[in-house]
């Protein structure tokens, strides 16, 4: 069975990824890459969710809440983009995703 992957980009990507993987019911790991172009460097992490324990809807709600908290961060550091790639290869940007859409990716 393939894992679910999340690509998280932004200044706060590492802390956000660690917070995501700390959500009860989610276990996995991540790697870090930096893209240094002419503008400010962009940190991107790729989190691999190996297993999800508990109901898909509850985990989807937690992921949506996590995303919203990092988007609203007032410190200036935040995440720019989060892309979920499901086991079947389906992709979903979290920007406007509903809890139901997230659940479908997690369970597909």
PDB file of N, CA and C in Angstrom:
ATOM      1  N   UNK A   1       0.840  -1.175   0.000  1.00  0.00           N
ATOM      2  CA  UNK A   1       0.000   0.000   0.000  1.00  0.00           C
ATOM      3  C   UNK A   1       0.890   1.244   0.000  1.00  0.00           C
ATOM      4  N   UNK A   2       0.636   2.187  -0.885  1.00  0.00           N
ATOM      5  CA  UNK A   2       1.397   3.425  -0.955  1.00  0.00           C
ATOM      6  C   UNK A   2       0.975   4.352   0.180  1.00  0.00           C
ATOM      7  N   UNK A   3       1.873   5.253   0.536  1.00  0.00           N
ATOM      8  CA  UNK A   3       1.589   6.197   1.601  1.00  0.00           C
ATOM      9  C   UNK A   3       0.930   7.445   1.034  1.00  0.00           C
ATOM     10  N   UNK A   4       0.410   8.266   1.923  1.00  0.00           N
ATOM     11  CA  UNK A   4      -0.138   9.572   1.576  1.00  0.00           C
ATOM     12  C   UNK A   4       0.988  10.573   1.781  1.00  0.00           C
ATOM     13  N   UNK A   5       1.169  11.492   0.846  1.00  0.00           N
ATOM     14  CA  UNK A   5       2.225  12.484   0.978  1.00  0.00           C
ATOM     15  C   UNK A   5       1.632  13.882   0.991  1.00  0.00           C
ATOM     16  N   UNK A   6       2.269  14.759   1.763  1.00  0.00           N
ATOM     17  CA  UNK A   6       1.896  16.167   1.805  1.00  0.00           C
ATOM     18  C   UNK A   6       3.136  16.987   1.521  1.00  0.00           C
ATOM     19  N   UNK A   7       3.073  17.863   0.532  1.00  0.00           N
ATOM     20  CA  UNK A   7       4.151  18.803   0.253  1.00  0.00           C
ATOM     21  C   UNK A   7       3.754  20.112   0.907  1.00  0.00           C
ATOM     22  N   UNK A   8       4.608  20.623   1.785  1.00  0.00           N
ATOM     23  CA  UNK A   8       4.323  21.829   2.548  1.00  0.00           C
ATOM     24  C   UNK A   8       5.410  22.841   2.235  1.00  0.00           C
ATOM     25  N   UNK A   9       5.022  24.003   1.697  1.00  0.00           N
ATOM     26  CA  UNK A   9       5.984  25.024   1.307  1.00  0.00           C
ATOM     27  C   UNK A   9       5.757  26.298   2.102  1.00  0.00           C
ATOM     28  N   UNK A  10       6.853  26.936   2.505  1.00  0.00           N
ATOM     29  CA  UNK A  10       6.776  28.204   3.213  1.00  0.00           C
ATOM     30  C   UNK A  10       7.862  28.320   4.257  1.00  0.00           C
ATOM     31  N   UNK A  11       8.008  29.514   4.809  1.00  0.00           N
ATOM     32  CA  UNK A  11       9.046  29.772   5.802  1.00  0.00           C
ATOM     33  C   UNK A  11       8.917  28.866   7.021  1.00  0.00           C
ATOM     34  N   UNK A  12       7.706  28.554   7.377  1.00  0.00           N
ATOM     35  CA  UNK A  12       7.444  27.771   8.588  1.00  0.00           C
ATOM     36  C   UNK A  12       7.152  26.300   8.274  1.00  0.00           C
ATOM     37  N   UNK A  13       7.604  25.824   7.118  1.00  0.00           N
ATOM     38  CA  UNK A  13       7.265  24.467   6.672  1.00  0.00           C
ATOM     39  C   UNK A  13       7.739  23.389   7.634  1.00  0.00           C
ATOM     40  N   UNK A  14       8.939  23.532   8.185  1.00  0.00           N
ATOM     41  CA  UNK A  14       9.464  22.480   9.069  1.00  0.00           C
ATOM     42  C   UNK A  14       8.635  22.385  10.343  1.00  0.00           C
ATOM     43  N   UNK A  15       8.388  23.517  10.990  1.00  0.00           N
ATOM     44  CA  UNK A  15       7.587  23.504  12.223  1.00  0.00           C
ATOM     45  C   UNK A  15       6.170  23.023  11.941  1.00  0.00           C
ATOM     46  N   UNK A  16       5.612  23.448  10.807  1.00  0.00           N
ATOM     47  CA  UNK A  16       4.256  23.028  10.446  1.00  0.00           C
ATOM     48  C   UNK A  16       4.200  21.525  10.217  1.00  0.00           C
ATOM     49  N   UNK A  17       5.218  20.984   9.563  1.00  0.00           N
ATOM     50  CA  UNK A  17       5.254  19.542   9.302  1.00  0.00           C
ATOM     51  C   UNK A  17       5.370  18.761  10.606  1.00  0.00           C
ATOM     52  N   UNK A  18       6.216  19.247  11.500  1.00  0.00           N
ATOM     53  CA  UNK A  18       6.353  18.571  12.796  1.00  0.00           C
ATOM     54  C   UNK A  18       5.039  18.604  13.563  1.00  0.00           C
ATOM     55  N   UNK A  19       4.329  19.734  13.490  1.00  0.00           N
ATOM     56  CA  UNK A  19       3.023  19.829  14.158  1.00  0.00           C
ATOM     57  C   UNK A  19       2.012  18.889  13.522  1.00  0.00           C
ATOM     58  N   UNK A  20       2.035  18.772  12.194  1.00  0.00           N
ATOM     59  CA  UNK A  20       1.130  17.856  11.491  1.00  0.00           C
ATOM     60  C   UNK A  20       1.366  16.419  11.943  1.00  0.00           C
ATOM     61  N   UNK A  21       2.628  16.017  11.982  1.00  0.00           N
ATOM     62  CA  UNK A  21       2.942  14.633  12.351  1.00  0.00           C
ATOM     63  C   UNK A  21       2.748  14.361  13.844  1.00  0.00           C
ATOM     64  N   UNK A  22       2.540  15.427  14.624  1.00  0.00           N
ATOM     65  CA  UNK A  22       2.263  15.267  16.053  1.00  0.00           C
ATOM     66  C   UNK A  22       0.764  15.099  16.338  1.00  0.00           C
ATOM     67  N   UNK A  23      -0.070  15.255  15.319  1.00  0.00           N
ATOM     68  CA  UNK A  23      -1.512  15.080  15.503  1.00  0.00           C
ATOM     69  C   UNK A  23      -1.775  13.627  15.897  1.00  0.00           C
ATOM     70  N   UNK A  24      -2.510  13.417  16.997  1.00  0.00           N
ATOM     71  CA  UNK A  24      -2.820  12.046  17.402  1.00  0.00           C
ATOM     72  C   UNK A  24      -3.543  11.297  16.283  1.00  0.00           C
ATOM     73  N   UNK A  25      -3.083  10.088  16.002  1.00  0.00           N
ATOM     74  CA  UNK A  25      -3.690   9.269  14.966  1.00  0.00           C
ATOM     75  C   UNK A  25      -2.913   9.284  13.662  1.00  0.00           C
ATOM     76  N   UNK A  26      -1.941  10.191  13.533  1.00  0.00           N
ATOM     77  CA  UNK A  26      -1.118  10.258  12.319  1.00  0.00           C
ATOM     78  C   UNK A  26       0.302   9.853  12.675  1.00  0.00           C
ATOM     79  N   UNK A  27       0.877   8.967  11.887  1.00  0.00           N
ATOM     80  CA  UNK A  27       2.296   8.651  12.074  1.00  0.00           C
ATOM     81  C   UNK A  27       2.979   8.700  10.723  1.00  0.00           C
ATOM     82  N   UNK A  28       4.206   9.195  10.730  1.00  0.00           N
ATOM     83  CA  UNK A  28       4.952   9.306   9.486  1.00  0.00           C
ATOM     84  C   UNK A  28       6.283   9.991   9.698  1.00  0.00           C
ATOM     85  N   UNK A  29       6.865  10.454   8.606  1.00  0.00           N
ATOM     86  CA  UNK A  29       8.151  11.132   8.652  1.00  0.00           C
ATOM     87  C   UNK A  29       8.186  12.176   7.548  1.00  0.00           C
ATOM     88  N   UNK A  30       9.299  12.935   7.460  1.00  0.00           N
ATOM     89  CA  UNK A  30       9.388  13.957   6.426  1.00  0.00           C
ATOM     90  C   UNK A  30      10.824  14.207   6.004  1.00  0.00           C
ATOM     91  N   UNK A  31      10.971  14.814   4.828  1.00  0.00           N
ATOM     92  CA  UNK A  31      12.263  15.256   4.322  1.00  0.00           C
ATOM     93  C   UNK A  31      12.154  16.748   4.011  1.00  0.00           C
ATOM     94  N   UNK A  32      13.304  17.422   3.948  1.00  0.00           N
ATOM     95  CA  UNK A  32      13.339  18.867   3.731  1.00  0.00           C
ATOM     96  C   UNK A  32      14.158  19.174   2.486  1.00  0.00           C
ATOM     97  N   UNK A  33      13.678  20.135   1.702  1.00  0.00           N
ATOM     98  CA  UNK A  33      14.472  20.655   0.586  1.00  0.00           C
ATOM     99  C   UNK A  33      14.314  22.169   0.560  1.00  0.00           C
ATOM    100  N   UNK A  34      15.344  22.871   0.106  1.00  0.00           N
ATOM    101  CA  UNK A  34      15.297  24.333  -0.006  1.00  0.00           C
ATOM    102  C   UNK A  34      15.482  24.727  -1.451  1.00  0.00           C
ATOM    103  N   UNK A  35      14.710  25.694  -1.878  1.00  0.00           N
ATOM    104  CA  UNK A  35      14.834  26.233  -3.229  1.00  0.00           C
ATOM    105  C   UNK A  35      15.322  27.667  -3.102  1.00  0.00           C
ATOM    106  N   UNK A  36      16.580  27.901  -3.400  1.00  0.00           N
ATOM    107  CA  UNK A  36      17.131  29.242  -3.288  1.00  0.00           C
ATOM    108  C   UNK A  36      17.237  29.846  -4.679  1.00  0.00           C
ATOM    109  N   UNK A  37      16.326  30.739  -4.960  1.00  0.00           N
ATOM    110  CA  UNK A  37      16.338  31.448  -6.222  1.00  0.00           C
ATOM    111  C   UNK A  37      16.691  32.901  -5.934  1.00  0.00           C
ATOM    112  N   UNK A  38      16.377  33.787  -6.830  1.00  0.00           N
ATOM    113  CA  UNK A  38      16.696  35.191  -6.650  1.00  0.00           C
ATOM    114  C   UNK A  38      15.922  35.802  -5.491  1.00  0.00           C
ATOM    115  N   UNK A  39      14.732  35.329  -5.260  1.00  0.00           N
ATOM    116  CA  UNK A  39      13.958  35.850  -4.135  1.00  0.00           C
ATOM    117  C   UNK A  39      14.335  35.082  -2.876  1.00  0.00           C
ATOM    118  N   UNK A  40      13.583  35.281  -1.813  1.00  0.00           N
ATOM    119  CA  UNK A  40      13.876  34.596  -0.561  1.00  0.00           C
ATOM    120  C   UNK A  40      13.806  33.084  -0.749  1.00  0.00           C
ATOM    121  N   UNK A  41      14.640  32.354  -0.006  1.00  0.00           N
ATOM    122  CA  UNK A  41      14.583  30.894  -0.120  1.00  0.00           C
ATOM    123  C   UNK A  41      13.229  30.348   0.343  1.00  0.00           C
ATOM    124  N   UNK A  42      12.782  29.317  -0.336  1.00  0.00           N
ATOM    125  CA  UNK A  42      11.517  28.662   0.024  1.00  0.00           C
ATOM    126  C   UNK A  42      11.854  27.281   0.551  1.00  0.00           C
ATOM    127  N   UNK A  43      11.402  27.009   1.750  1.00  0.00           N
ATOM    128  CA  UNK A  43      11.604  25.688   2.350  1.00  0.00           C
ATOM    129  C   UNK A  43      10.387  24.836   2.021  1.00  0.00           C
ATOM    130  N   UNK A  44      10.653  23.635   1.556  1.00  0.00           N
ATOM    131  CA  UNK A  44       9.570  22.695   1.266  1.00  0.00           C
ATOM    132  C   UNK A  44       9.856  21.394   1.991  1.00  0.00           C
ATOM    133  N   UNK A  45       8.842  20.870   2.646  1.00  0.00           N
ATOM    134  CA  UNK A  45       8.964  19.560   3.268  1.00  0.00           C
ATOM    135  C   UNK A  45       8.001  18.616   2.562  1.00  0.00           C
ATOM    136  N   UNK A  46       8.361  17.352   2.543  1.00  0.00           N
ATOM    137  CA  UNK A  46       7.465  16.326   2.032  1.00  0.00           C
ATOM    138  C   UNK A  46       7.237  15.345   3.176  1.00  0.00           C
ATOM    139  N   UNK A  47       6.025  15.389   3.721  1.00  0.00           N
ATOM    140  CA  UNK A  47       5.662  14.493   4.816  1.00  0.00           C
ATOM    141  C   UNK A  47       5.022  13.254   4.227  1.00  0.00           C
ATOM    142  N   UNK A  48       5.422  12.111   4.727  1.00  0.00           N
ATOM    143  CA  UNK A  48       4.837  10.847   4.309  1.00  0.00           C
ATOM    144  C   UNK A  48       4.057  10.283   5.485  1.00  0.00           C
ATOM    145  N   UNK A  49       2.752  10.180   5.316  1.00  0.00           N
ATOM    146  CA  UNK A  49       1.904   9.609   6.360  1.00  0.00           C
ATOM    147  C   UNK A  49       1.845   8.105   6.114  1.00  0.00           C
ATOM    148  N   UNK A  50       2.395   7.373   7.047  1.00  0.00           N
ATOM    149  CA  UNK A  50       2.478   5.922   6.908  1.00  0.00           C
ATOM    150  C   UNK A  50       1.197   5.250   7.389  1.00  0.00           C
ATOM    151  N   UNK A  51       0.649   5.781   8.474  1.00  0.00           N
ATOM    152  CA  UNK A  51      -0.595   5.189   8.952  1.00  0.00           C
ATOM    153  C   UNK A  51      -1.465   6.239   9.617  1.00  0.00           C
ATOM    154  N   UNK A  52      -2.769   5.988   9.539  1.00  0.00           N
ATOM    155  CA  UNK A  52      -3.763   6.834  10.183  1.00  0.00           C
ATOM    156  C   UNK A  52      -4.594   5.929  11.071  1.00  0.00           C
ATOM    157  N   UNK A  53      -4.646   6.293  12.350  1.00  0.00           N
ATOM    158  CA  UNK A  53      -5.419   5.518  13.310  1.00  0.00           C
ATOM    159  C   UNK A  53      -6.621   6.365  13.712  1.00  0.00           C
ATOM    160  N   UNK A  54      -7.782   5.800  13.609  1.00  0.00           N
ATOM    161  CA  UNK A  54      -8.989   6.530  13.966  1.00  0.00           C
ATOM    162  C   UNK A  54      -9.824   6.804  12.727  1.00  0.00           C
ATOM    163  N   UNK A  55     -10.887   7.518  12.913  1.00  0.00           N
ATOM    164  CA  UNK A  55     -11.798   7.805  11.817  1.00  0.00           C
ATOM    165  C   UNK A  55     -11.242   8.820  10.841  1.00  0.00           C
ATOM    166  N   UNK A  56     -11.514   8.607   9.570  1.00  0.00           N
ATOM    167  CA  UNK A  56     -11.035   9.500   8.530  1.00  0.00           C
ATOM    168  C   UNK A  56     -11.554  10.912   8.674  1.00  0.00           C
ATOM    169  N   UNK A  57     -12.809  11.054   9.099  1.00  0.00           N
ATOM    170  CA  UNK A  57     -13.394  12.385   9.234  1.00  0.00           C
ATOM    171  C   UNK A  57     -12.732  13.150  10.370  1.00  0.00           C
ATOM    172  N   UNK A  58     -12.414  12.467  11.472  1.00  0.00           N
ATOM    173  CA  UNK A  58     -11.761  13.129  12.608  1.00  0.00           C
ATOM    174  C   UNK A  58     -10.360  13.599  12.221  1.00  0.00           C
ATOM    175  N   UNK A  59      -9.621  12.778  11.509  1.00  0.00           N
ATOM    176  CA  UNK A  59      -8.275  13.156  11.069  1.00  0.00           C
ATOM    177  C   UNK A  59      -8.365  14.282  10.048  1.00  0.00           C
ATOM    178  N   UNK A  60      -9.327  14.227   9.137  1.00  0.00           N
ATOM    179  CA  UNK A  60      -9.513  15.292   8.150  1.00  0.00           C
ATOM    180  C   UNK A  60      -9.798  16.625   8.838  1.00  0.00           C
ATOM    181  N   UNK A  61     -10.621  16.595   9.888  1.00  0.00           N
ATOM    182  CA  UNK A  61     -10.911  17.811  10.651  1.00  0.00           C
ATOM    183  C   UNK A  61      -9.649  18.357  11.299  1.00  0.00           C
ATOM    184  N   UNK A  62      -8.822  17.472  11.850  1.00  0.00           N
ATOM    185  CA  UNK A  62      -7.574  17.897  12.481  1.00  0.00           C
ATOM    186  C   UNK A  62      -6.599  18.502  11.461  1.00  0.00           C
ATOM    187  N   UNK A  63      -6.520  17.902  10.282  1.00  0.00           N
ATOM    188  CA  UNK A  63      -5.630  18.425   9.240  1.00  0.00           C
ATOM    189  C   UNK A  63      -6.121  19.797   8.784  1.00  0.00           C
ATOM    190  N   UNK A  64      -7.426  19.955   8.599  1.00  0.00           N
ATOM    191  CA  UNK A  64      -7.975  21.251   8.190  1.00  0.00           C
ATOM    192  C   UNK A  64      -7.706  22.308   9.250  1.00  0.00           C
ATOM    193  N   UNK A  65      -7.895  21.963  10.514  1.00  0.00           N
ATOM    194  CA  UNK A  65      -7.645  22.888  11.625  1.00  0.00           C
ATOM    195  C   UNK A  65      -6.162  23.278  11.663  1.00  0.00           C
ATOM    196  N   UNK A  66      -5.283  22.287  11.509  1.00  0.00           N
ATOM    197  CA  UNK A  66      -3.838  22.541  11.482  1.00  0.00           C
ATOM    198  C   UNK A  66      -3.493  23.526  10.374  1.00  0.00           C
ATOM    199  N   UNK A  67      -4.040  23.298   9.178  1.00  0.00           N
ATOM    200  CA  UNK A  67      -3.765  24.165   8.031  1.00  0.00           C
ATOM    201  C   UNK A  67      -4.241  25.593   8.300  1.00  0.00           C
ATOM    202  N   UNK A  68      -5.442  25.745   8.803  1.00  0.00           N
ATOM    203  CA  UNK A  68      -5.997  27.069   9.075  1.00  0.00           C
ATOM    204  C   UNK A  68      -5.178  27.816  10.121  1.00  0.00           C
ATOM    205  N   UNK A  69      -4.689  27.112  11.137  1.00  0.00           N
ATOM    206  CA  UNK A  69      -3.868  27.749  12.160  1.00  0.00           C
ATOM    207  C   UNK A  69      -2.567  28.287  11.568  1.00  0.00           C
ATOM    208  N   UNK A  70      -1.946  27.525  10.690  1.00  0.00           N
ATOM    209  CA  UNK A  70      -0.704  27.991  10.087  1.00  0.00           C
ATOM    210  C   UNK A  70      -0.936  29.082   9.049  1.00  0.00           C
ATOM    211  N   UNK A  71      -2.061  29.099   8.388  1.00  0.00           N
ATOM    212  CA  UNK A  71      -2.374  30.167   7.437  1.00  0.00           C
ATOM    213  C   UNK A  71      -2.633  31.482   8.160  1.00  0.00           C
ATOM    214  N   UNK A  72      -3.178  31.410   9.358  1.00  0.00           N
ATOM    215  CA  UNK A  72      -3.538  32.612  10.110  1.00  0.00           C
ATOM    216  C   UNK A  72      -2.423  33.107  11.027  1.00  0.00           C
ATOM    217  N   UNK A  73      -1.283  32.472  11.006  1.00  0.00           N
ATOM    218  CA  UNK A  73      -0.196  32.816  11.914  1.00  0.00           C
ATOM    219  C   UNK A  73       0.181  34.287  11.801  1.00  0.00           C
ATOM    220  N   UNK A  74       0.287  34.943  12.905  1.00  0.00           N
ATOM    221  CA  UNK A  74       0.555  36.380  12.928  1.00  0.00           C
ATOM    222  C   UNK A  74       2.043  36.724  12.962  1.00  0.00           C
ATOM    223  N   UNK A  75       2.907  35.762  13.186  1.00  0.00           N
ATOM    224  CA  UNK A  75       4.334  36.036  13.351  1.00  0.00           C
ATOM    225  C   UNK A  75       5.033  36.409  12.051  1.00  0.00           C
ATOM    226  N   UNK A  76       4.331  36.326  10.934  1.00  0.00           N
ATOM    227  CA  UNK A  76       4.961  36.613   9.658  1.00  0.00           C
ATOM    228  C   UNK A  76       5.424  35.344   8.963  1.00  0.00           C
ATOM    229  N   UNK A  77       5.857  34.367   9.731  1.00  0.00           N
ATOM    230  CA  UNK A  77       6.233  33.080   9.159  1.00  0.00           C
ATOM    231  C   UNK A  77       4.980  32.240   9.024  1.00  0.00           C
ATOM    232  N   UNK A  78       4.799  31.657   7.881  1.00  0.00           N
ATOM    233  CA  UNK A  78       3.666  30.768   7.713  1.00  0.00           C
ATOM    234  C   UNK A  78       3.924  29.858   6.520  1.00  0.00           C
ATOM    235  N   UNK A  79       2.965  29.024   6.239  1.00  0.00           N
ATOM    236  CA  UNK A  79       3.093  28.126   5.097  1.00  0.00           C
ATOM    237  C   UNK A  79       2.356  28.746   3.914  1.00  0.00           C
ATOM    238  N   UNK A  80       2.919  28.576   2.742  1.00  0.00           N
ATOM    239  CA  UNK A  80       2.335  29.152   1.540  1.00  0.00           C
ATOM    240  C   UNK A  80       1.379  28.189   0.860  1.00  0.00           C
ATOM    241  N   UNK A  81       1.763  26.919   0.821  1.00  0.00           N
ATOM    242  CA  UNK A  81       0.967  25.957   0.062  1.00  0.00           C
ATOM    243  C   UNK A  81       1.123  24.571   0.660  1.00  0.00           C
ATOM    244  N   UNK A  82       0.023  23.827   0.668  1.00  0.00           N
ATOM    245  CA  UNK A  82       0.045  22.427   1.095  1.00  0.00           C
ATOM    246  C   UNK A  82      -0.707  21.613   0.042  1.00  0.00           C
ATOM    247  N   UNK A  83      -0.040  20.589  -0.451  1.00  0.00           N
ATOM    248  CA  UNK A  83      -0.616  19.697  -1.455  1.00  0.00           C
ATOM    249  C   UNK A  83      -0.622  18.284  -0.883  1.00  0.00           C
ATOM    250  N   UNK A  84      -1.790  17.651  -0.879  1.00  0.00           N
ATOM    251  CA  UNK A  84      -1.901  16.257  -0.445  1.00  0.00           C
ATOM    252  C   UNK A  84      -1.960  15.381  -1.693  1.00  0.00           C
ATOM    253  N   UNK A  85      -1.170  14.318  -1.697  1.00  0.00           N
ATOM    254  CA  UNK A  85      -1.224  13.332  -2.771  1.00  0.00           C
ATOM    255  C   UNK A  85      -1.670  12.021  -2.139  1.00  0.00           C
ATOM    256  N   UNK A  86      -2.843  11.560  -2.524  1.00  0.00           N
ATOM    257  CA  UNK A  86      -3.411  10.342  -1.954  1.00  0.00           C
ATOM    258  C   UNK A  86      -2.739   9.082  -2.463  1.00  0.00           C
ATOM    259  N   UNK A  87      -3.113   7.975  -1.882  1.00  0.00           N
ATOM    260  CA  UNK A  87      -2.538   6.677  -2.266  1.00  0.00           C
ATOM    261  C   UNK A  87      -2.773   6.355  -3.736  1.00  0.00           C
ATOM    262  N   UNK A  88      -3.871   6.853  -4.285  1.00  0.00           N
ATOM    263  CA  UNK A  88      -4.208   6.578  -5.687  1.00  0.00           C
ATOM    264  C   UNK A  88      -3.639   7.632  -6.635  1.00  0.00           C
ATOM    265  N   UNK A  89      -2.854   8.578  -6.120  1.00  0.00           N
ATOM    266  CA  UNK A  89      -2.256   9.619  -6.949  1.00  0.00           C
ATOM    267  C   UNK A  89      -3.095  10.880  -7.069  1.00  0.00           C
ATOM    268  N   UNK A  90      -4.293  10.855  -6.522  1.00  0.00           N
ATOM    269  CA  UNK A  90      -5.157  12.049  -6.564  1.00  0.00           C
ATOM    270  C   UNK A  90      -4.523  13.164  -5.743  1.00  0.00           C
ATOM    271  N   UNK A  91      -4.589  14.395  -6.271  1.00  0.00           N
ATOM    272  CA  UNK A  91      -3.975  15.551  -5.619  1.00  0.00           C
ATOM    273  C   UNK A  91      -5.041  16.533  -5.154  1.00  0.00           C
ATOM    274  N   UNK A  92      -4.739  17.208  -4.030  1.00  0.00           N
ATOM    275  CA  UNK A  92      -5.674  18.183  -3.487  1.00  0.00           C
ATOM    276  C   UNK A  92      -4.886  19.290  -2.792  1.00  0.00           C
ATOM    277  N   UNK A  93      -5.097  20.546  -3.234  1.00  0.00           N
ATOM    278  CA  UNK A  93      -4.542  21.692  -2.517  1.00  0.00           C
ATOM    279  C   UNK A  93      -5.433  21.971  -1.322  1.00  0.00           C
ATOM    280  N   UNK A  94      -4.837  22.219  -0.174  1.00  0.00           N
ATOM    281  CA  UNK A  94      -5.643  22.441   1.025  1.00  0.00           C
ATOM    282  C   UNK A  94      -6.264  23.837   1.081  1.00  0.00           C
ATOM    283  N   UNK A  95      -5.840  24.732   0.214  1.00  0.00           N
ATOM    284  CA  UNK A  95      -6.290  26.124   0.284  1.00  0.00           C
ATOM    285  C   UNK A  95      -7.801  26.243   0.440  1.00  0.00           C
ATOM    286  N   UNK A  96      -8.562  25.643  -0.426  1.00  0.00           N
ATOM    287  CA  UNK A  96     -10.024  25.741  -0.364  1.00  0.00           C
ATOM    288  C   UNK A  96     -10.694  24.389  -0.158  1.00  0.00           C
ATOM    289  N   UNK A  97      -9.932  23.415   0.309  1.00  0.00           N
ATOM    290  CA  UNK A  97     -10.462  22.057   0.460  1.00  0.00           C
ATOM    291  C   UNK A  97     -11.430  21.958   1.632  1.00  0.00           C
ATOM    292  N   UNK A  98     -12.463  21.164   1.435  1.00  0.00           N
ATOM    293  CA  UNK A  98     -13.411  20.908   2.518  1.00  0.00           C
ATOM    294  C   UNK A  98     -12.938  19.695   3.323  1.00  0.00           C
ATOM    295  N   UNK A  99     -13.509  19.525   4.483  1.00  0.00           N
ATOM    296  CA  UNK A  99     -13.188  18.360   5.311  1.00  0.00           C
ATOM    297  C   UNK A  99     -13.527  17.077   4.560  1.00  0.00           C
ATOM    298  N   UNK A 100     -14.633  17.083   3.839  1.00  0.00           N
ATOM    299  CA  UNK A 100     -15.041  15.889   3.078  1.00  0.00           C
ATOM    300  C   UNK A 100     -14.030  15.559   1.981  1.00  0.00           C
ATOM    301  N   UNK A 101     -13.516  16.564   1.287  1.00  0.00           N
ATOM    302  CA  UNK A 101     -12.509  16.329   0.244  1.00  0.00           C
ATOM    303  C   UNK A 101     -11.219  15.767   0.846  1.00  0.00           C
ATOM    304  N   UNK A 102     -10.830  16.289   1.998  1.00  0.00           N
ATOM    305  CA  UNK A 102      -9.634  15.780   2.678  1.00  0.00           C
ATOM    306  C   UNK A 102      -9.857  14.325   3.091  1.00  0.00           C
ATOM    307  N   UNK A 103     -11.024  14.029   3.647  1.00  0.00           N
ATOM    308  CA  UNK A 103     -11.344  12.662   4.058  1.00  0.00           C
ATOM    309  C   UNK A 103     -11.267  11.706   2.873  1.00  0.00           C
ATOM    310  N   UNK A 104     -11.789  12.124   1.728  1.00  0.00           N
ATOM    311  CA  UNK A 104     -11.765  11.272   0.536  1.00  0.00           C
ATOM    312  C   UNK A 104     -10.350  10.954   0.108  1.00  0.00           C
ATOM    313  N   UNK A 105      -9.444  11.924   0.178  1.00  0.00           N
ATOM    314  CA  UNK A 105      -8.044  11.689  -0.166  1.00  0.00           C
ATOM    315  C   UNK A 105      -7.421  10.712   0.831  1.00  0.00           C
ATOM    316  N   UNK A 106      -7.698  10.918   2.107  1.00  0.00           N
ATOM    317  CA  UNK A 106      -7.113  10.052   3.137  1.00  0.00           C
ATOM    318  C   UNK A 106      -7.599   8.614   3.006  1.00  0.00           C
ATOM    319  N   UNK A 107      -8.826   8.438   2.590  1.00  0.00           N
ATOM    320  CA  UNK A 107      -9.401   7.096   2.532  1.00  0.00           C
ATOM    321  C   UNK A 107      -9.287   6.432   1.164  1.00  0.00           C
ATOM    322  N   UNK A 108      -8.796   7.166   0.154  1.00  0.00           N
ATOM    323  CA  UNK A 108      -8.721   6.589  -1.190  1.00  0.00           C
ATOM    324  C   UNK A 108      -7.503   5.703  -1.359  1.00  0.00           C
TER     325      UNK A 108
END
